[in-house]
Short mmCIF file of C-alpha atoms and ligand atoms in Angstrom, two decimals:
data_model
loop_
_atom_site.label_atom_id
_atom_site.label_comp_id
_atom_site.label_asym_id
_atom_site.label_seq_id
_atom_site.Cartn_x
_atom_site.Cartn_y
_atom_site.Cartn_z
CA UNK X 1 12.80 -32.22 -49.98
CA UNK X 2 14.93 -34.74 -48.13
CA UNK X 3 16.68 -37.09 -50.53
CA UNK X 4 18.52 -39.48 -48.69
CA UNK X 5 18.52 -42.59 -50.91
CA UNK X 6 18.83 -46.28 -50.32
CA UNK X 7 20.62 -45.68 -47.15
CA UNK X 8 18.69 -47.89 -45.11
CA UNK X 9 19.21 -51.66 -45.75
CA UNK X 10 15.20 -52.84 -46.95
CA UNK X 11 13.98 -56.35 -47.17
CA UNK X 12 10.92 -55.44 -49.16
CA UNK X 13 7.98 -57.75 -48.61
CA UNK X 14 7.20 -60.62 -51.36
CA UNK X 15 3.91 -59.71 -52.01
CA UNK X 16 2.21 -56.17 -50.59
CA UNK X 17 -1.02 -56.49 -48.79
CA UNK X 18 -2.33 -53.17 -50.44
CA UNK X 19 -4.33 -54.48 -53.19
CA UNK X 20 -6.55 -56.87 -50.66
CA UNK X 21 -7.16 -53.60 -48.18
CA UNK X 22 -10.12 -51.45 -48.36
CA UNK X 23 -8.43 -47.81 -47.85
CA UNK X 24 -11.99 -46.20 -47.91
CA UNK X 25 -13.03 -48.29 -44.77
CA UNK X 26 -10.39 -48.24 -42.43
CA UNK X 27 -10.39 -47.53 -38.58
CA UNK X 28 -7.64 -45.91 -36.62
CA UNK X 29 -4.77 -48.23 -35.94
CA UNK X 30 -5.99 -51.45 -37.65
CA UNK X 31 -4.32 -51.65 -40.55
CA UNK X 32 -0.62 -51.79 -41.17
CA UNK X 33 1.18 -50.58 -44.39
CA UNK X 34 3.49 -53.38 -45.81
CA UNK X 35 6.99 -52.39 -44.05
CA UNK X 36 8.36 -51.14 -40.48
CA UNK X 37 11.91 -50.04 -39.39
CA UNK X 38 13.80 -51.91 -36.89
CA UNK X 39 16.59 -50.83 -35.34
CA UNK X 40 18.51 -52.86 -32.15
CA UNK X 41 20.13 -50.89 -29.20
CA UNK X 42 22.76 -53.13 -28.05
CA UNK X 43 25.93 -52.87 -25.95
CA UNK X 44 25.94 -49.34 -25.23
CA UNK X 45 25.22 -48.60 -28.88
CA UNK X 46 22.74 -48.64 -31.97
CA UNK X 47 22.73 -50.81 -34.43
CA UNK X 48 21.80 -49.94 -38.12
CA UNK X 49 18.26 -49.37 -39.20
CA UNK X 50 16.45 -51.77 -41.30
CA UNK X 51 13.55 -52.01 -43.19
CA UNK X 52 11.57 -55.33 -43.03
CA UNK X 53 8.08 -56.52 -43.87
CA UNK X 54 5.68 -55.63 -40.88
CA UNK X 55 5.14 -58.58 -38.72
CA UNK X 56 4.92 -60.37 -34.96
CA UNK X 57 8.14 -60.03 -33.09
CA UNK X 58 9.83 -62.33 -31.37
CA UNK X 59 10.25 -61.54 -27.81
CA UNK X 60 11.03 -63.13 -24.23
CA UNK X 61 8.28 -63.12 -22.05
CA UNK X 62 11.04 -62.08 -19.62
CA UNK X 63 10.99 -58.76 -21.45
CA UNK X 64 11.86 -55.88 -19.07
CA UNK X 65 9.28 -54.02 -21.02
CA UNK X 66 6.46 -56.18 -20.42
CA UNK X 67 6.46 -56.28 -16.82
CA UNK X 68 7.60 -52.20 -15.98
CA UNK X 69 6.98 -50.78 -18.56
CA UNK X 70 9.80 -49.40 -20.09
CA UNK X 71 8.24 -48.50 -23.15
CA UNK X 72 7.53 -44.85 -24.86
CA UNK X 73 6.33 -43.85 -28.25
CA UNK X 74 5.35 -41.24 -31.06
CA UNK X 75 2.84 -40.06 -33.18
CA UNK X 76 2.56 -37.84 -36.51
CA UNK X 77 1.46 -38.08 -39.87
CA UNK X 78 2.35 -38.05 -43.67
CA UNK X 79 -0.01 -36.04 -45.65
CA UNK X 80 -0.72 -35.70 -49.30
CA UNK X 81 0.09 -32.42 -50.94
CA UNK X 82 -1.90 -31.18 -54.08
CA UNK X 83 1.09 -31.85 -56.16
CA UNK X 84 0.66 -36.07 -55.49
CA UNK X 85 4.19 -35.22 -53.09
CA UNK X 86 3.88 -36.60 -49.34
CA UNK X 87 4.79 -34.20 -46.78
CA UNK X 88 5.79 -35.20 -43.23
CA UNK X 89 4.07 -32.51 -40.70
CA UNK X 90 6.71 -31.25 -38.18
CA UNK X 91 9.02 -34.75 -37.79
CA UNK X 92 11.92 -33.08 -35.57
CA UNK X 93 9.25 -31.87 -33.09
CA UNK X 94 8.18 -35.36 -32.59
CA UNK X 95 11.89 -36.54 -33.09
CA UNK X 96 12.77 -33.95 -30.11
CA UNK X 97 9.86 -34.94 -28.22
CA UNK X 98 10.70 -38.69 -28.30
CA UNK X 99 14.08 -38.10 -26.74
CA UNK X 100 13.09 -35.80 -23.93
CA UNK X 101 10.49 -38.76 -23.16
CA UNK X 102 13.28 -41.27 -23.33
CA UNK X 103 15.41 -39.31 -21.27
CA UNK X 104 12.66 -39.32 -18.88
CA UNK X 105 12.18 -43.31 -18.57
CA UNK X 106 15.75 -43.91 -18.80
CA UNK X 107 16.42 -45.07 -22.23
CA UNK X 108 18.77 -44.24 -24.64
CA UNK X 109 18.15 -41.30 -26.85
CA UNK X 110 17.95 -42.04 -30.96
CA UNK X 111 20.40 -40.12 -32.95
CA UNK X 112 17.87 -37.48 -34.87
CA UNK X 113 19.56 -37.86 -38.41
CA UNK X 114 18.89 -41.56 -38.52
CA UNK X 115 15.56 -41.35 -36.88
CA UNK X 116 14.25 -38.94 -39.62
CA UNK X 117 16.15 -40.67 -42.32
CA UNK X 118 14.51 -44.32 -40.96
CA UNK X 119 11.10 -42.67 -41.17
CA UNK X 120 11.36 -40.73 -44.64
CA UNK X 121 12.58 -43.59 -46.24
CA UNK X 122 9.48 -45.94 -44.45
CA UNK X 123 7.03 -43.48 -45.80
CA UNK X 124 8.45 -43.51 -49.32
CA UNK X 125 8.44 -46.69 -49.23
CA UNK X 126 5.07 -47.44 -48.16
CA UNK X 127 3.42 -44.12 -49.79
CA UNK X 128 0.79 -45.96 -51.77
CA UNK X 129 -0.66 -46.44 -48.33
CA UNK X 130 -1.70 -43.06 -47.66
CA UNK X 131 -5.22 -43.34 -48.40
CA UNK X 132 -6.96 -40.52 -50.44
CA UNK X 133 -9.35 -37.89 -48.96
CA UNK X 134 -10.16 -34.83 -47.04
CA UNK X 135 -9.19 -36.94 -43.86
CA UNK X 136 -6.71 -39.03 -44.79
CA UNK X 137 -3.52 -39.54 -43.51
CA UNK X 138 -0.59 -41.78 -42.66
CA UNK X 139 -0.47 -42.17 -39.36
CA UNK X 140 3.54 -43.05 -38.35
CA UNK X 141 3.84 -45.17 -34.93
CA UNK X 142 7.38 -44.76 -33.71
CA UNK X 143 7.97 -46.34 -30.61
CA UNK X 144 10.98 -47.86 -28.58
CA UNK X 145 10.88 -50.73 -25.48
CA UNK X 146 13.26 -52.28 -23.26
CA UNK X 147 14.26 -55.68 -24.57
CA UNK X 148 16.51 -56.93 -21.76
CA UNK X 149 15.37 -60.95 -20.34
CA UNK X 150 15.40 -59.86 -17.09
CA UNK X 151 12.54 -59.05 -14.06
CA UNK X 152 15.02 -56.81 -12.05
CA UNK X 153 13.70 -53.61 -11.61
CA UNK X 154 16.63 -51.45 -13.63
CA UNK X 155 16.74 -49.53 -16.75
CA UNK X 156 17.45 -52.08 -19.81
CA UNK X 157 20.68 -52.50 -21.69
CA UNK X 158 19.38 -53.74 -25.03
CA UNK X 159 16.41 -51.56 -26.14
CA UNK X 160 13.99 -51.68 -29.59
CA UNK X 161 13.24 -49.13 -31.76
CA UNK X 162 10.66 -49.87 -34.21
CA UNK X 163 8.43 -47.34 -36.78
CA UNK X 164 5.55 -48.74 -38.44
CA UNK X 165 2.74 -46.70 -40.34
CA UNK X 166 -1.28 -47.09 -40.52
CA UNK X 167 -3.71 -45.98 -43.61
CA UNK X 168 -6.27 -43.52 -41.49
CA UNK X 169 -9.01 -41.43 -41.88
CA UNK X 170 -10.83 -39.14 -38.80
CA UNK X 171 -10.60 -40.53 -35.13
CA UNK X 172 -13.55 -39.63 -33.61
CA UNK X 173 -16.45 -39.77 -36.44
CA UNK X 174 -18.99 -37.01 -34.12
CA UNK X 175 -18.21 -34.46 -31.33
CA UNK X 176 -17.44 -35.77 -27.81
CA UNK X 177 -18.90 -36.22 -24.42
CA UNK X 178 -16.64 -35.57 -21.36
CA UNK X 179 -16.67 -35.78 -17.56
CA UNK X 180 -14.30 -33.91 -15.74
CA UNK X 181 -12.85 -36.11 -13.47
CA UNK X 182 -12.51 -35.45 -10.22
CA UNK X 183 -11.28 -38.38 -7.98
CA UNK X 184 -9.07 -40.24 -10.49
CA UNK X 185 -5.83 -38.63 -12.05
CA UNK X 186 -3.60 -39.43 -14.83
CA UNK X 187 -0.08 -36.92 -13.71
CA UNK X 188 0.91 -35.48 -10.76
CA UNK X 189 3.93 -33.06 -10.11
CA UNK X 190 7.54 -34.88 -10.59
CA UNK X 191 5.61 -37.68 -12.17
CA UNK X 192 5.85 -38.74 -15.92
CA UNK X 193 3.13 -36.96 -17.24
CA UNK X 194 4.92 -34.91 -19.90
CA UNK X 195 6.65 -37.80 -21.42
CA UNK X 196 4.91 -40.03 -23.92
CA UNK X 197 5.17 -43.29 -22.18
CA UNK X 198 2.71 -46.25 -22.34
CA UNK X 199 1.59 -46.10 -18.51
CA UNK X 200 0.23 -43.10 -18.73
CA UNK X 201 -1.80 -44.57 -21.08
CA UNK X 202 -2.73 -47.60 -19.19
CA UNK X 203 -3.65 -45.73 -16.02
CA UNK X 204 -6.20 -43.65 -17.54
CA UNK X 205 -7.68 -46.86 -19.00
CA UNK X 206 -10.61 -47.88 -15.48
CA UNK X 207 -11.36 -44.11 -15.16
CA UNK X 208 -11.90 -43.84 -18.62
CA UNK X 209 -14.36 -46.67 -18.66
CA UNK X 210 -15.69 -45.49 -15.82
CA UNK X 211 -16.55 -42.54 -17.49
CA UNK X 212 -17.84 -44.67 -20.68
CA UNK X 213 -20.37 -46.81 -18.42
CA UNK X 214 -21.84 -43.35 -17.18
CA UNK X 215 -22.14 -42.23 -20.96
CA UNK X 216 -19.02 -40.22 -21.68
CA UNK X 217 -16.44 -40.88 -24.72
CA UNK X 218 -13.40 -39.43 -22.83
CA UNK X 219 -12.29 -38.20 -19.21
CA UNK X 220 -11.05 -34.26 -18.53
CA UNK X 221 -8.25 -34.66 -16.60
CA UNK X 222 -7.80 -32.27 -13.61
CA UNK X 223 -4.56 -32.24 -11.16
CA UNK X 224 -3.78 -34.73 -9.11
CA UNK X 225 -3.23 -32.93 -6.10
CA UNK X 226 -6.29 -30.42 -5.72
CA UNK X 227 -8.84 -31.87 -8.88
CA UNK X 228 -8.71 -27.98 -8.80
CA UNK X 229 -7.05 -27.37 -12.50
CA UNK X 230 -7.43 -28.86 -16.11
CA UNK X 231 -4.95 -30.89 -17.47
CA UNK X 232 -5.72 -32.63 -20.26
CA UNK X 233 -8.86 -34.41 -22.37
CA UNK X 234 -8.73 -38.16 -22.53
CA UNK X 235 -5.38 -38.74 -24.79
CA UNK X 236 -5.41 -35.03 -25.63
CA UNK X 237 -4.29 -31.41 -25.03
CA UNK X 238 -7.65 -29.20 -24.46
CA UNK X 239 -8.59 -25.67 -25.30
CA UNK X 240 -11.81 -23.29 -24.66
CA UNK X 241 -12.57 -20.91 -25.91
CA UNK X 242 -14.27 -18.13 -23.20
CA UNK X 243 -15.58 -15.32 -24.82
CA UNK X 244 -13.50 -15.66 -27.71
CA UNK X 245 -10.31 -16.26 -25.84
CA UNK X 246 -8.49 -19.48 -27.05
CA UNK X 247 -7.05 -20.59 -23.29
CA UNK X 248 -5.29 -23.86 -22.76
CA UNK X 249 -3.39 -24.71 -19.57
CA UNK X 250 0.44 -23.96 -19.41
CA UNK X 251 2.56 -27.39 -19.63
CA UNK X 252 3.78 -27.66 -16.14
CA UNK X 253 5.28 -30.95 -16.24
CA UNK X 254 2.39 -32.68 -15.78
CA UNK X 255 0.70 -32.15 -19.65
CA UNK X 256 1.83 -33.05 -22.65
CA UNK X 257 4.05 -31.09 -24.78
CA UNK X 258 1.76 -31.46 -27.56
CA UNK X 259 2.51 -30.31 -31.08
CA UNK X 260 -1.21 -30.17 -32.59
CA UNK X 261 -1.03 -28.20 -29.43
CA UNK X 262 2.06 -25.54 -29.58
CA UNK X 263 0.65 -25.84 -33.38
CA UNK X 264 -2.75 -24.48 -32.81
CA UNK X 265 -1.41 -22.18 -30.51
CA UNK X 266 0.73 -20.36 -33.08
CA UNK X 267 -1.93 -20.17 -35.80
CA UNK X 268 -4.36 -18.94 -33.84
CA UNK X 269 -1.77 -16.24 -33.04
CA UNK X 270 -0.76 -15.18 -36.29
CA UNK X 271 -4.62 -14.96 -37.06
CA UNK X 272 -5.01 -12.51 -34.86
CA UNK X 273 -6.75 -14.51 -32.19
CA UNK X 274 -5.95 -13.91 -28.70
CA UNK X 275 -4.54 -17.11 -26.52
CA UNK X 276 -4.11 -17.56 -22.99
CA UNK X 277 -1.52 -20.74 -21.85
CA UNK X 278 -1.65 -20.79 -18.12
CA UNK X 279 -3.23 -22.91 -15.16
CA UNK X 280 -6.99 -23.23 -15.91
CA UNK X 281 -9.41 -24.00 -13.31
CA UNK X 282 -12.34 -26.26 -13.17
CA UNK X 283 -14.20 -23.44 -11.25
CA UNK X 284 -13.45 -21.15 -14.59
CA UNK X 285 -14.73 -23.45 -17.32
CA UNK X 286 -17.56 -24.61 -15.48
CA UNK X 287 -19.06 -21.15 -14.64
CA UNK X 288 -18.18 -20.15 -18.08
CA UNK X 289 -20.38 -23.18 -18.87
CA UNK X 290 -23.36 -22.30 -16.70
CA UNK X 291 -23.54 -18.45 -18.30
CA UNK X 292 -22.87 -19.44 -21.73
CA UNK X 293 -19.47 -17.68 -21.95
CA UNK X 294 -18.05 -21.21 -22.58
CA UNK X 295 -18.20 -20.68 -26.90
CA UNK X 296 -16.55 -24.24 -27.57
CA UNK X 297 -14.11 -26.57 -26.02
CA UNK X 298 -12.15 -29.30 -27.88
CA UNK X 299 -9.35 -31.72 -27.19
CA UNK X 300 -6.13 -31.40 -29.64
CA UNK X 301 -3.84 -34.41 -30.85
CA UNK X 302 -2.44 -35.58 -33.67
CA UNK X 303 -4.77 -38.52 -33.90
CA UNK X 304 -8.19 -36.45 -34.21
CA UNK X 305 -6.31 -33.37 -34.66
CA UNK X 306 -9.56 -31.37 -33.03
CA UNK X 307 -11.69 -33.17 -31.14
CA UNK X 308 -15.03 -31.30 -30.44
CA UNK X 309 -16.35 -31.20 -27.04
CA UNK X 310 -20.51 -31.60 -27.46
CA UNK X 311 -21.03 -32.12 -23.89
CA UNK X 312 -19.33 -31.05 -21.03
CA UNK X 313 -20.29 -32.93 -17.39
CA UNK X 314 -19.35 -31.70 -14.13
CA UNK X 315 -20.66 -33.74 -11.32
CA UNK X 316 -24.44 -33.71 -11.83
CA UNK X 317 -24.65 -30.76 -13.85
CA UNK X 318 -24.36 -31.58 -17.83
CA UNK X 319 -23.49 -28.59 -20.52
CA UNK X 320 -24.70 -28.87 -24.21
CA UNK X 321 -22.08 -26.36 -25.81
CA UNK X 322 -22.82 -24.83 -28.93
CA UNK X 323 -23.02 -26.81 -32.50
CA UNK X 324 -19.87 -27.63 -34.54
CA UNK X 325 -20.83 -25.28 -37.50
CA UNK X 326 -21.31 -22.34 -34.62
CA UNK X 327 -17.44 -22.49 -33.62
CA UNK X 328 -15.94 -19.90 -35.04
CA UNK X 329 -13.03 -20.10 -33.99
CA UNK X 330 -12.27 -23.34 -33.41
CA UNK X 331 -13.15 -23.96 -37.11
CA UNK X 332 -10.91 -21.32 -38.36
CA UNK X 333 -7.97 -22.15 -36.86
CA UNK X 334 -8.41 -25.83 -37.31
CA UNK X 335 -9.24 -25.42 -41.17
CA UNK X 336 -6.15 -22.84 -41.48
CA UNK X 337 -3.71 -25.77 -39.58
CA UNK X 338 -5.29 -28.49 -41.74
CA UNK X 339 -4.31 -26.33 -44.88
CA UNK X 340 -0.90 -25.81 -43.97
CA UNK X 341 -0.36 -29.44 -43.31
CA UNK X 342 -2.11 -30.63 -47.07
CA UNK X 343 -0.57 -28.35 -48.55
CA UNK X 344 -3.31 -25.78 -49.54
CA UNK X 345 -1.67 -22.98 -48.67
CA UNK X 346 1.97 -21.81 -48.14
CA UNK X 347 3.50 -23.09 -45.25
CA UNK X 348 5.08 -19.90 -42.96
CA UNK X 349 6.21 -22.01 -40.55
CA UNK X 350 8.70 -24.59 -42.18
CA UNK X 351 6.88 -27.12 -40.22
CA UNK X 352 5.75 -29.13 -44.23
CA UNK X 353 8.83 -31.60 -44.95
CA UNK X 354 8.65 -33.25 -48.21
CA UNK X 355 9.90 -36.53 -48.63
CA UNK X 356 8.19 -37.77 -52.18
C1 COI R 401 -3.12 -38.31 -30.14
O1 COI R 401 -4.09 -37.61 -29.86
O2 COI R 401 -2.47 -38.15 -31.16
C2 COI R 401 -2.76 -39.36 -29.23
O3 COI R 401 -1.77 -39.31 -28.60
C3 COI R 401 -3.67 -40.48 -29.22
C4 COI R 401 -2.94 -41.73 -29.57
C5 COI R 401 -2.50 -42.38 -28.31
C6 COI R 401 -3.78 -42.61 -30.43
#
């Protein structure tokens, strides 16, 4: 359990909006739990963390980050353990993950101690938030932009680093339809596609609705030199599973270093399922599609956590991939990570951090 008291300074809000929200009928990233964390970069160094009421920022429409896009961010969730406790799932992977993406876009790293200590204390704060249910969760958004008034292209000097949390329940409500893509790309080699940075998000935006006119929910993502290899599915990692072979593609640089990824990865391991990370090939998937090798294919993210595939398209041809209930696998290994996570079951891993 971390126990780090009243370090943070809090300016608790006057009245909490929690009694006027409907936690059963919430969608993802609409609603806002009372309180965020702010914390300044400024001459060369941080500032303290606070903890204010959420709310509209005030902000220079000079911004450095609103015209390149200095800008990266985080996501993970609080979950409720059987006990009434909140757990945070895996907060120093993210933590670690967050700096490696800052590095990337120039920014300054956040010290680790005072970025989990920020957070824990946010959640505890705000805990009455976390909505109950199978699916429910507290989504935490950290994120951190350049602030600098200035439209020269440089790194900032004066950053923001702000956390804020959201009541959820399941991302996608039914399985998904994808397209691989084959003309548009979202990473390329030596690009940023392994950091967590808001253009990568905004550049698979047209393809994506491309995708959406032609009757797909999200895009598979091949390389962007050859279209040759699978990357990614829409904000996601992806897995298949070929003849009960759990095969993802190896992070390259150009994929994210997921943690519902490296997650699944290392259950499925320990349950004796056999897993395969290396480059993937469209050619591979689709023929496994076309003989019915191809048992089930889902995206992973923190978000949806498993996203199922339903439908796989590949230029005209169009898969229907076997039901939900039928996935074995998939199932298993999703059911055994959501257990760990709630709380159900012992946690091998020390990945479960209490913070209530
Ligand atoms: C996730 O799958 O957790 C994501 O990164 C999606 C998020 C951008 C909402």
């Amino acid at each position: 359990m971390i126990t780090t008291g009243q370090k943070i300074a809090t300016q608790r809000v006057e009245r909490s909006r929690l009694n006027e929200t409907d936690l059963d009928n919430i969608k993802f990233g609409r609603v806002f739990s009372d309180h965020m964390v702010v914390m300044d970069y400024e001459d060369g160094a941080w500032k303290a963390p606070n903890i204010v009421p959420f709310g509209d920022l005030e902000l220079s429409p000079a911004a450095l980050v609103l015209h390149y896009s200095q800008t990266i961010f985080e996501g993970l969730k609080a979950y409720r353990m059987p006990d009434g406790g909140v757990s945070i799932f895996r907060p120093q992977a993210n933590i670690a993950r967050m700096n490696r993406s800052a590095k990337r876009m120039c920014m300054p790293e956040i010290p680790e101690d005072i970025f989990l200590d920020a957070m824990t204390e946010l959640v505890r704060l705000d805990k009455d938030w976390l909505p109950k249910g199978d699916e429910a969760s507290l989504y935490i958004r950290p994120f951190l932009f350049a602030s600098d008034e200035y439209i020269g292209v440089k790194p900032s000097d004066n950053y923001k680093f702000i956390i804020f949390t959201c009541p959820v329940r399941a991302y996608y409500s039914e399985p998904v339809r994808v397209k691989i893509e084959m003309d548009y790309s979202r990473a390329f080699p030596g690009g940023t596609g392994e950091a967590k940075c808001g253009g990568n998000y905004a550049g698979g935006l047209y393809p994506a609705k491309l995708g959406q006119e032609q009757g797909f929910h999200q895009l598979i993502w091949t390389d962007g030199l050859t279209h040759q290899y699978i990357e990614e599915s829409g904000t996601m990692n992806v897995f298949f599973n070929i003849e009960g072979t759990l095969i993802t593609p190896a992070l390259d640089g150009t994929i994210l270093h997921g943690i519902t990824r490296d997650s699944l990865i290392r259950v499925a391991k320990d349950e004796g399922i056999r897993v395969e990370e290396r480059r993937v090939s469209v050619e591979e998937v689709v023929s496994a599609a076309r003989n019915g090798r191809l048992h089930s294919a889902f995206g992973a993210g923190t978000a949806a956590t498993i996203a199922h595939i339903s439908k796989l398209a590949f230029g005209d041809e169009e898969f229907n991939l076997p039901a939900v209930e039928d996935r074995k696998i998939a199932n298993q290994v999703g059911k055994r990570l959501d257990d760990i996570r709630r709380g159900r079951v012992a946690d091998p891993y020390g990945w479960v951090v209490p913070v209530v």
